Each structure stands twice: as structure tokens, then as C-alpha cells.
PDB file of C-alpha atoms in Angstrom:
ATOM      1  CA  GLY H   1     -61.429 -53.666 -52.193  1.00 55.00           C
ATOM      2  CA  ALA H   2     -62.178 -54.308 -48.552  1.00 81.00           C
ATOM      3  CA  GLY H   3     -62.502 -57.852 -47.224  1.00 93.00           C
ATOM      4  CA  VAL H   4     -64.929 -59.393 -44.645  1.00 96.00           C
ATOM      5  CA  SER H   5     -65.143 -57.389 -41.560  1.00 96.00           C
ATOM      6  CA  GLN H   6     -66.348 -58.175 -38.308  1.00 97.00           C
ATOM      7  CA  SER H   7     -67.116 -56.510 -35.227  1.00 96.00           C
ATOM      8  CA  PRO H   8     -66.490 -56.502 -32.310  1.00 97.00           C
ATOM      9  CA  SER H   9     -62.907 -58.032 -32.620  1.00 96.00           C
ATOM     10  CA  ASN H  10     -63.213 -59.127 -28.945  1.00 97.00           C
ATOM     11  CA  LYS H  11     -66.366 -59.520 -26.600  1.00 98.00           C
ATOM     12  CA  VAL H  12     -66.161 -60.296 -22.937  1.00 98.00           C
ATOM     13  CA  THR H  13     -69.637 -60.947 -21.283  1.00 97.00           C
ATOM     14  CA  GLU H  14     -71.187 -62.378 -18.250  1.00 97.00           C
ATOM     15  CA  LYS H  15     -72.962 -65.760 -18.269  1.00 97.00           C
ATOM     16  CA  GLY H  16     -76.499 -65.246 -18.934  1.00 97.00           C
ATOM     17  CA  LYS H  17     -76.238 -61.990 -21.043  1.00 98.00           C
ATOM     18  CA  ASP H  18     -77.201 -61.903 -24.634  1.00 98.00           C
ATOM     19  CA  VAL H  19     -74.553 -60.840 -27.293  1.00 98.00           C
ATOM     20  CA  GLU H  20     -74.606 -59.819 -30.990  1.00 98.00           C
ATOM     21  CA  LEU H  21     -71.911 -60.287 -33.565  1.00 98.00           C
ATOM     22  CA  ARG H  22     -71.906 -58.475 -36.728  1.00 97.00           C
ATOM     23  CA  CYS H  23     -70.454 -59.508 -40.199  1.00 97.00           C
ATOM     24  CA  ASP H  24     -70.065 -57.170 -43.079  1.00 96.00           C
ATOM     25  CA  PRO H  25     -69.305 -59.566 -46.149  1.00 95.00           C
ATOM     26  CA  ILE H  26     -67.567 -58.493 -49.415  1.00 94.00           C
ATOM     27  CA  SER H  27     -69.576 -56.234 -51.541  1.00 92.00           C
ATOM     28  CA  GLY H  28     -71.452 -58.267 -53.946  1.00 89.00           C
ATOM     29  CA  HIS H  29     -71.220 -61.439 -52.471  1.00 92.00           C
ATOM     30  CA  THR H  30     -74.438 -63.469 -52.199  1.00 90.00           C
ATOM     31  CA  ALA H  31     -73.402 -66.206 -49.819  1.00 92.00           C
ATOM     32  CA  LEU H  32     -72.685 -65.766 -46.241  1.00 94.00           C
ATOM     33  CA  TYR H  33     -71.520 -68.479 -43.698  1.00 95.00           C
ATOM     34  CA  TRP H  34     -70.924 -68.321 -39.926  1.00 97.00           C
ATOM     35  CA  TYR H  35     -68.480 -70.835 -38.404  1.00 97.00           C
ATOM     36  CA  ARG H  36     -67.511 -71.186 -34.789  1.00 97.00           C
ATOM     37  CA  GLN H  37     -63.771 -72.231 -33.664  1.00 95.00           C
ATOM     38  CA  SER H  38     -63.471 -73.406 -29.956  1.00 92.00           C
ATOM     39  CA  LEU H  39     -60.167 -73.706 -28.261  1.00 83.00           C
ATOM     40  CA  GLY H  40     -58.089 -76.469 -29.895  1.00 73.00           C
ATOM     41  CA  GLN H  41     -60.623 -77.286 -32.415  1.00 77.00           C
ATOM     42  CA  GLY H  42     -61.365 -77.030 -36.035  1.00 81.00           C
ATOM     43  CA  LEU H  43     -63.984 -74.571 -37.432  1.00 91.00           C
ATOM     44  CA  GLU H  44     -67.610 -75.722 -36.852  1.00 94.00           C
ATOM     45  CA  PHE H  45     -70.318 -74.732 -39.389  1.00 94.00           C
ATOM     46  CA  LEU H  46     -73.396 -72.607 -37.697  1.00 96.00           C
ATOM     47  CA  ILE H  47     -75.428 -71.335 -40.574  1.00 95.00           C
ATOM     48  CA  TYR H  48     -75.459 -70.247 -44.087  1.00 93.00           C
ATOM     49  CA  PHE H  49     -77.411 -67.540 -46.139  1.00 93.00           C
ATOM     50  CA  GLN H  50     -77.755 -67.605 -49.722  1.00 90.00           C
ATOM     51  CA  GLY H  51     -79.675 -64.501 -51.309  1.00 84.00           C
ATOM     52  CA  ASN H  52     -83.483 -64.726 -50.554  1.00 82.00           C
ATOM     53  CA  SER H  53     -83.482 -68.287 -49.869  1.00 87.00           C
ATOM     54  CA  ALA H  54     -84.193 -69.645 -46.369  1.00 89.00           C
ATOM     55  CA  PRO H  55     -80.912 -69.920 -44.310  1.00 91.00           C
ATOM     56  CA  ASP H  56     -79.360 -73.442 -43.681  1.00 91.00           C
ATOM     57  CA  LYS H  57     -79.654 -73.476 -39.845  1.00 93.00           C
ATOM     58  CA  SER H  58     -78.423 -77.036 -39.629  1.00 92.00           C
ATOM     59  CA  GLY H  59     -75.251 -76.141 -37.508  1.00 93.00           C
ATOM     60  CA  LEU H  60     -76.718 -73.966 -34.876  1.00 95.00           C
ATOM     61  CA  PRO H  61     -75.953 -75.721 -31.480  1.00 94.00           C
ATOM     62  CA  SER H  62     -79.108 -74.784 -29.622  1.00 94.00           C
ATOM     63  CA  ASP H  63     -82.098 -72.519 -29.873  1.00 95.00           C
ATOM     64  CA  ARG H  64     -80.272 -69.774 -27.983  1.00 97.00           C
ATOM     65  CA  PHE H  65     -78.462 -69.085 -31.383  1.00 97.00           C
ATOM     66  CA  SER H  66     -79.991 -67.165 -34.118  1.00 97.00           C
ATOM     67  CA  ALA H  67     -78.831 -65.240 -37.138  1.00 96.00           C
ATOM     68  CA  GLU H  68     -80.189 -62.767 -39.645  1.00 95.00           C
ATOM     69  CA  ARG H  69     -79.031 -61.159 -42.738  1.00 94.00           C
ATOM     70  CA  THR H  70     -80.565 -57.933 -43.593  1.00 85.00           C
ATOM     71  CA  GLY H  71     -80.773 -56.557 -47.147  1.00 81.00           C
ATOM     72  CA  GLY H  72     -78.816 -59.527 -48.395  1.00 77.00           C
ATOM     73  CA  SER H  73     -75.629 -57.859 -46.869  1.00 90.00           C
ATOM     74  CA  VAL H  74     -74.774 -57.285 -43.373  1.00 95.00           C
ATOM     75  CA  SER H  75     -75.475 -60.383 -40.998  1.00 97.00           C
ATOM     76  CA  THR H  76     -75.790 -60.301 -37.101  1.00 97.00           C
ATOM     77  CA  LEU H  77     -75.340 -63.463 -35.115  1.00 98.00           C
ATOM     78  CA  THR H  78     -77.173 -63.424 -31.862  1.00 98.00           C
ATOM     79  CA  ILE H  79     -76.489 -65.539 -28.764  1.00 98.00           C
ATOM     80  CA  GLN H  80     -79.070 -65.337 -26.001  1.00 98.00           C
ATOM     81  CA  ARG H  81     -78.350 -66.208 -22.247  1.00 98.00           C
ATOM     82  CA  THR H  82     -74.595 -66.986 -23.063  1.00 98.00           C
ATOM     83  CA  GLN H  83     -73.151 -69.936 -21.367  1.00 97.00           C
ATOM     84  CA  GLN H  84     -69.300 -70.499 -20.598  1.00 96.00           C
ATOM     85  CA  GLU H  85     -69.273 -73.118 -23.380  1.00 94.00           C
ATOM     86  CA  ASP H  86     -70.056 -70.636 -25.970  1.00 96.00           C
ATOM     87  CA  SER H  87     -66.559 -69.072 -25.400  1.00 97.00           C
ATOM     88  CA  ALA H  88     -64.983 -69.248 -28.851  1.00 97.00           C
ATOM     89  CA  VAL H  89     -63.767 -67.333 -31.994  1.00 96.00           C
ATOM     90  CA  TYR H  90     -66.686 -66.707 -34.386  1.00 97.00           C
ATOM     91  CA  LEU H  91     -65.690 -66.534 -38.050  1.00 97.00           C
ATOM     92  CA  CYS H  92     -67.785 -65.095 -40.740  1.00 97.00           C
ATOM     93  CA  ALA H  93     -66.970 -65.753 -44.438  1.00 95.00           C
ATOM     94  CA  SER H  94     -68.651 -64.783 -47.766  1.00 94.00           C
ATOM     95  CA  SER H  95     -68.435 -65.947 -51.351  1.00 92.00           C
ATOM     96  CA  LEU H  96     -69.549 -64.453 -54.606  1.00 89.00           C
ATOM     97  CA  SER H  97     -72.172 -66.949 -55.171  1.00 79.00           C
ATOM     98  CA  PRO H  98     -72.876 -70.348 -53.779  1.00 74.00           C
ATOM     99  CA  GLY H  99     -71.279 -73.525 -55.339  1.00 74.00           C
ATOM    100  CA  VAL H 100     -68.270 -75.753 -54.079  1.00 69.00           C
ATOM    101  CA  TYR H 101     -65.585 -74.323 -56.314  1.00 76.00           C
ATOM    102  CA  ASN H 102     -66.221 -70.670 -55.343  1.00 81.00           C
ATOM    103  CA  GLU H 103     -63.717 -69.384 -52.526  1.00 87.00           C
ATOM    104  CA  GLN H 104     -64.955 -68.504 -49.094  1.00 91.00           C
ATOM    105  CA  PHE H 105     -63.241 -65.456 -47.874  1.00 93.00           C
ATOM    106  CA  PHE H 106     -63.085 -65.330 -44.080  1.00 95.00           C
ATOM    107  CA  GLY H 107     -63.000 -62.188 -41.702  1.00 95.00           C
ATOM    108  CA  PRO H 108     -60.635 -61.964 -38.611  1.00 94.00           C
ATOM    109  CA  GLY H 109     -63.438 -63.347 -36.291  1.00 95.00           C
ATOM    110  CA  THR H 110     -64.965 -62.210 -33.045  1.00 97.00           C
ATOM    111  CA  ARG H 111     -63.462 -63.701 -29.991  1.00 96.00           C
ATOM    112  CA  LEU H 112     -66.144 -64.440 -27.310  1.00 97.00           C
ATOM    113  CA  THR H 113     -65.439 -64.879 -23.682  1.00 97.00           C
ATOM    114  CA  VAL H 114     -68.202 -65.786 -21.249  1.00 97.00           C
ATOM    115  CA  LEU H 115     -67.351 -65.354 -17.717  1.00 96.00           C
TER     116      LEU H 115
ATOM    117  CA  ALA D   1     -71.645 -87.363 -42.696  1.00 71.00           C
ATOM    118  CA  GLN D   2     -68.390 -86.286 -43.889  1.00 83.00           C
ATOM    119  CA  THR D   3     -65.425 -86.128 -41.512  1.00 91.00           C
ATOM    120  CA  VAL D   4     -61.864 -84.541 -41.819  1.00 95.00           C
ATOM    121  CA  THR D   5     -59.020 -85.945 -39.924  1.00 96.00           C
ATOM    122  CA  GLN D   6     -55.688 -84.361 -39.283  1.00 96.00           C
ATOM    123  CA  SER D   7     -53.490 -86.636 -36.946  1.00 95.00           C
ATOM    124  CA  GLN D   8     -50.557 -84.258 -36.407  1.00 96.00           C
ATOM    125  CA  PRO D   9     -51.571 -81.459 -33.884  1.00 95.00           C
ATOM    126  CA  GLU D  10     -48.280 -80.104 -34.100  1.00 97.00           C
ATOM    127  CA  MET D  11     -45.117 -79.955 -36.586  1.00 97.00           C
ATOM    128  CA  SER D  12     -41.843 -78.301 -36.883  1.00 97.00           C
ATOM    129  CA  VAL D  13     -39.575 -77.812 -39.871  1.00 98.00           C
ATOM    130  CA  GLN D  14     -36.078 -75.860 -40.379  1.00 98.00           C
ATOM    131  CA  GLU D  15     -36.364 -72.958 -42.507  1.00 97.00           C
ATOM    132  CA  ALA D  16     -35.659 -73.806 -46.140  1.00 97.00           C
ATOM    133  CA  GLU D  17     -36.541 -77.456 -45.622  1.00 97.00           C
ATOM    134  CA  THR D  18     -39.602 -79.327 -46.814  1.00 98.00           C
ATOM    135  CA  VAL D  19     -42.422 -80.504 -44.565  1.00 98.00           C
ATOM    136  CA  THR D  20     -45.596 -82.532 -45.154  1.00 98.00           C
ATOM    137  CA  LEU D  21     -48.847 -82.190 -43.371  1.00 98.00           C
ATOM    138  CA  SER D  22     -51.406 -85.107 -43.331  1.00 98.00           C
ATOM    139  CA  CYS D  23     -55.120 -85.123 -43.753  1.00 98.00           C
ATOM    140  CA  THR D  24     -57.549 -88.048 -44.436  1.00 97.00           C
ATOM    141  CA  TYR D  25     -61.337 -87.582 -44.766  1.00 96.00           C
ATOM    142  CA  ASP D  26     -64.271 -89.801 -45.152  1.00 94.00           C
ATOM    143  CA  THR D  27     -67.085 -89.747 -47.569  1.00 91.00           C
ATOM    144  CA  SER D  28     -69.197 -91.581 -49.806  1.00 90.00           C
ATOM    145  CA  GLU D  29     -69.458 -89.042 -52.606  1.00 88.00           C
ATOM    146  CA  SER D  30     -67.483 -88.654 -55.776  1.00 86.00           C
ATOM    147  CA  ASP D  31     -67.690 -85.058 -56.325  1.00 87.00           C
ATOM    148  CA  TYR D  32     -66.339 -82.888 -53.939  1.00 91.00           C
ATOM    149  CA  TYR D  33     -63.445 -80.192 -53.308  1.00 92.00           C
ATOM    150  CA  LEU D  34     -60.742 -80.375 -50.813  1.00 94.00           C
ATOM    151  CA  PHE D  35     -58.845 -77.393 -49.262  1.00 95.00           C
ATOM    152  CA  TRP D  36     -56.001 -76.392 -47.195  1.00 97.00           C
ATOM    153  CA  TYR D  37     -56.470 -73.225 -45.164  1.00 96.00           C
ATOM    154  CA  LYS D  38     -53.677 -71.273 -43.241  1.00 97.00           C
ATOM    155  CA  GLN D  39     -54.502 -69.416 -40.088  1.00 95.00           C
ATOM    156  CA  PRO D  40     -51.867 -67.126 -38.594  1.00 93.00           C
ATOM    157  CA  PRO D  41     -52.112 -65.465 -35.124  1.00 89.00           C
ATOM    158  CA  SER D  42     -54.295 -62.721 -36.870  1.00 86.00           C
ATOM    159  CA  ARG D  43     -57.133 -65.415 -36.991  1.00 89.00           C
ATOM    160  CA  GLN D  44     -57.932 -64.599 -40.599  1.00 89.00           C
ATOM    161  CA  MET D  45     -58.192 -67.914 -42.569  1.00 92.00           C
ATOM    162  CA  ILE D  46     -56.307 -67.824 -45.987  1.00 94.00           C
ATOM    163  CA  LEU D  47     -56.943 -70.292 -48.660  1.00 94.00           C
ATOM    164  CA  VAL D  48     -53.779 -72.002 -49.624  1.00 96.00           C
ATOM    165  CA  ILE D  49     -54.636 -74.352 -52.106  1.00 96.00           C
ATOM    166  CA  ARG D  50     -57.653 -76.444 -53.424  1.00 94.00           C
ATOM    167  CA  GLN D  51     -58.085 -79.685 -55.231  1.00 94.00           C
ATOM    168  CA  GLU D  52     -61.010 -80.957 -57.451  1.00 92.00           C
ATOM    169  CA  ALA D  53     -61.780 -84.590 -56.634  1.00 91.00           C
ATOM    170  CA  TYR D  54     -62.375 -85.342 -60.343  1.00 90.00           C
ATOM    171  CA  LYS D  55     -58.990 -84.049 -61.168  1.00 89.00           C
ATOM    172  CA  GLN D  56     -56.193 -86.685 -61.108  1.00 86.00           C
ATOM    173  CA  GLN D  57     -53.424 -84.105 -61.377  1.00 91.00           C
ATOM    174  CA  ASN D  58     -52.196 -82.729 -57.981  1.00 94.00           C
ATOM    175  CA  ALA D  59     -52.833 -78.982 -57.473  1.00 93.00           C
ATOM    176  CA  THR D  60     -49.707 -76.761 -56.987  1.00 93.00           C
ATOM    177  CA  GLU D  61     -49.362 -73.090 -55.992  1.00 93.00           C
ATOM    178  CA  ASN D  62     -45.734 -71.889 -55.858  1.00 95.00           C
ATOM    179  CA  ARG D  63     -44.119 -73.460 -52.762  1.00 97.00           C
ATOM    180  CA  PHE D  64     -47.299 -75.414 -51.951  1.00 97.00           C
ATOM    181  CA  SER D  65     -48.417 -78.806 -53.544  1.00 97.00           C
ATOM    182  CA  VAL D  66     -50.685 -81.611 -52.439  1.00 97.00           C
ATOM    183  CA  ASN D  67     -50.595 -85.402 -52.701  1.00 97.00           C
ATOM    184  CA  PHE D  68     -54.332 -86.419 -53.572  1.00 96.00           C
ATOM    185  CA  GLN D  69     -54.917 -90.041 -53.177  1.00 95.00           C
ATOM    186  CA  LYS D  70     -58.631 -90.479 -53.897  1.00 93.00           C
ATOM    187  CA  ALA D  71     -58.977 -94.068 -53.390  1.00 93.00           C
ATOM    188  CA  ALA D  72     -57.040 -93.702 -50.020  1.00 95.00           C
ATOM    189  CA  LYS D  73     -59.092 -90.652 -49.069  1.00 95.00           C
ATOM    190  CA  SER D  74     -55.918 -88.808 -48.415  1.00 96.00           C
ATOM    191  CA  PHE D  75     -54.832 -84.999 -48.893  1.00 97.00           C
ATOM    192  CA  SER D  76     -51.504 -84.095 -47.716  1.00 97.00           C
ATOM    193  CA  LEU D  77     -49.968 -80.679 -48.041  1.00 98.00           C
ATOM    194  CA  LYS D  78     -46.295 -80.167 -48.871  1.00 98.00           C
ATOM    195  CA  ILE D  79     -44.604 -76.897 -48.276  1.00 98.00           C
ATOM    196  CA  SER D  80     -41.133 -76.682 -50.009  1.00 98.00           C
ATOM    197  CA  ASP D  81     -38.419 -74.038 -48.992  1.00 97.00           C
ATOM    198  CA  SER D  82     -40.209 -73.361 -45.702  1.00 98.00           C
ATOM    199  CA  GLN D  83     -40.149 -69.633 -44.506  1.00 97.00           C
ATOM    200  CA  LEU D  84     -40.815 -68.181 -41.109  1.00 97.00           C
ATOM    201  CA  GLY D  85     -43.983 -66.661 -42.259  1.00 96.00           C
ATOM    202  CA  ASP D  86     -45.337 -70.092 -43.209  1.00 97.00           C
ATOM    203  CA  ALA D  87     -45.577 -70.626 -39.249  1.00 97.00           C
ATOM    204  CA  ALA D  88     -49.336 -71.042 -38.521  1.00 97.00           C
ATOM    205  CA  MET D  89     -52.151 -73.326 -38.010  1.00 96.00           C
ATOM    206  CA  TYR D  90     -53.123 -75.267 -41.063  1.00 97.00           C
ATOM    207  CA  PHE D  91     -56.574 -76.700 -41.565  1.00 97.00           C
ATOM    208  CA  CYS D  92     -57.680 -79.136 -44.225  1.00 97.00           C
ATOM    209  CA  ALA D  93     -61.252 -78.815 -45.254  1.00 95.00           C
ATOM    210  CA  TYR D  94     -63.912 -80.645 -47.413  1.00 94.00           C
ATOM    211  CA  ARG D  95     -66.707 -79.182 -49.403  1.00 91.00           C
ATOM    212  CA  SER D  96     -69.478 -80.706 -51.605  1.00 87.00           C
ATOM    213  CA  LYS D  97     -72.610 -79.687 -53.132  1.00 78.00           C
ATOM    214  CA  SER D  98     -74.679 -82.175 -51.263  1.00 79.00           C
ATOM    215  CA  SER D  99     -73.342 -81.065 -47.956  1.00 76.00           C
ATOM    216  CA  GLY D 100     -74.556 -77.584 -48.686  1.00 71.00           C
ATOM    217  CA  ASP D 101     -71.706 -75.871 -49.736  1.00 80.00           C
ATOM    218  CA  LYS D 102     -70.367 -75.440 -46.089  1.00 87.00           C
ATOM    219  CA  LEU D 103     -66.912 -76.370 -45.176  1.00 92.00           C
ATOM    220  CA  THR D 104     -66.004 -79.372 -43.039  1.00 93.00           C
ATOM    221  CA  PHE D 105     -62.685 -78.769 -41.215  1.00 95.00           C
ATOM    222  CA  GLY D 106     -60.281 -80.985 -39.582  1.00 95.00           C
ATOM    223  CA  THR D 107     -58.966 -79.971 -36.161  1.00 94.00           C
ATOM    224  CA  GLY D 108     -55.808 -78.377 -37.628  1.00 95.00           C
ATOM    225  CA  THR D 109     -51.941 -78.586 -37.443  1.00 97.00           C
ATOM    226  CA  ARG D 110     -49.798 -75.905 -35.784  1.00 96.00           C
ATOM    227  CA  LEU D 111     -46.628 -75.677 -37.814  1.00 98.00           C
ATOM    228  CA  ALA D 112     -43.616 -74.008 -36.441  1.00 97.00           C
ATOM    229  CA  VAL D 113     -40.581 -72.907 -38.377  1.00 97.00           C
ATOM    230  CA  ARG D 114     -37.258 -72.903 -36.899  1.00 97.00           C
ATOM    231  CA  PRO D 115     -34.750 -70.270 -38.002  1.00 95.00           C
TER     232      PRO D 115
END
């Protein structure tokens, strides 16, 4: 079946503008994760959704970042008033259910460039 | 907090030879999982191999194997019979239930394969 998809693939924006990044997880996967990969760095956890539970927002770097997951499926990561340090690749992953054993399947990411 | 360290930013191997990528981690937990992910230029993270901390036997997946030293908190990846398609970024990652199922990544090792 289809894997995790993300859109857009690339996004260029001007400093101060808002952006929305979309993630479509694998059908039936209840857990969804967002990570950020800055140039030359590993992946940094941002937020985690599991079913109808309150999301784990502990990785969000500032209140300019927010995310929602509608109907337990599609998720949108919103960055308000973008800054140049927000430039990174934003990766989404999903897994069948929570649990450390369950594999996280990653999407191809969205490369965000803030000018 | 858990940390993952990859001390080799870049590695190079001759095609058909063997290469070992290093990873160390820091945790006070006893129940956790360790992973190696491959990230080709397409950006999509691909799970290579995983190891459960409670298992003493080192995991193996075809040409990929790990050397898991729990006491030393070391988790190296060995790639045998290297192929041109193995060229990519490799990330070591840690995951535990108490850390909320999220993955904690190292900064990665870029592997080049010489023909």
C-alpha cells in the first residue's frame, strides 16, 4: 500500500509569513510523529499524536509552532511568523500503534527554506 | 535525558569491503530499543536494523549486523560486502516507553562507497 506522504516537497517562504506542512500517514496507523532535521543535524522530535489522546507537544521549540491531526488521520504542522532558523527538513512518521517495538515509517519530508 | 552520539561525521569504504559505524548512547533505563536508519538523498528514512536491549544476541539483517554492548552503551553497525547503494546518511536512534515512544537520534554518519 501507499507509504507516508508529505506535501509540499519543498517550500520557500519569506521571513514573517505563516506556513502549513501536511502529512498523510499510512492508512490505519494510529500514531503520528513530526521531526525536524536541521542542516548537518540529526532528527529532533517535535510532536506526537496517538489516537484521541492529548498530543505530546514537548518537542515544539516555540509557541509559533503548532500541529493538529484531524479525524485521526491527516496532520498539519503550522509555523507562524517564520524565522530563518526554522529552515530545515520536516519529517513525518507513522506507526501502526504506539509502543517502542512498532516501526515508525517515515515520509519523504518537506524542505522549508525561510528567506 | 537520553542522548545518542555518533562520533564519525563521515566514513568511506571500498565496494565489497566491510565498514563499521559507531554509536554510543546514554540512558539510565534498562528497557529500550536501538535502531539504525538509512537516509538516502531522497530524504526518506529507512529502518535498517533494530535491537531490543533485553536481548543479548546481536541483531542481523542480511549484510547488516550490530555489535551491541549494553554495559558500555555502545551500538555499532557493521555493513559487509558494501554496495554502491549503501551510500547514504546513517542515523543511530534510541527509543523507550518512558521517553514517550519518540525516537532520539544521533547526528548521523555520511557513508561513501568507492567503486
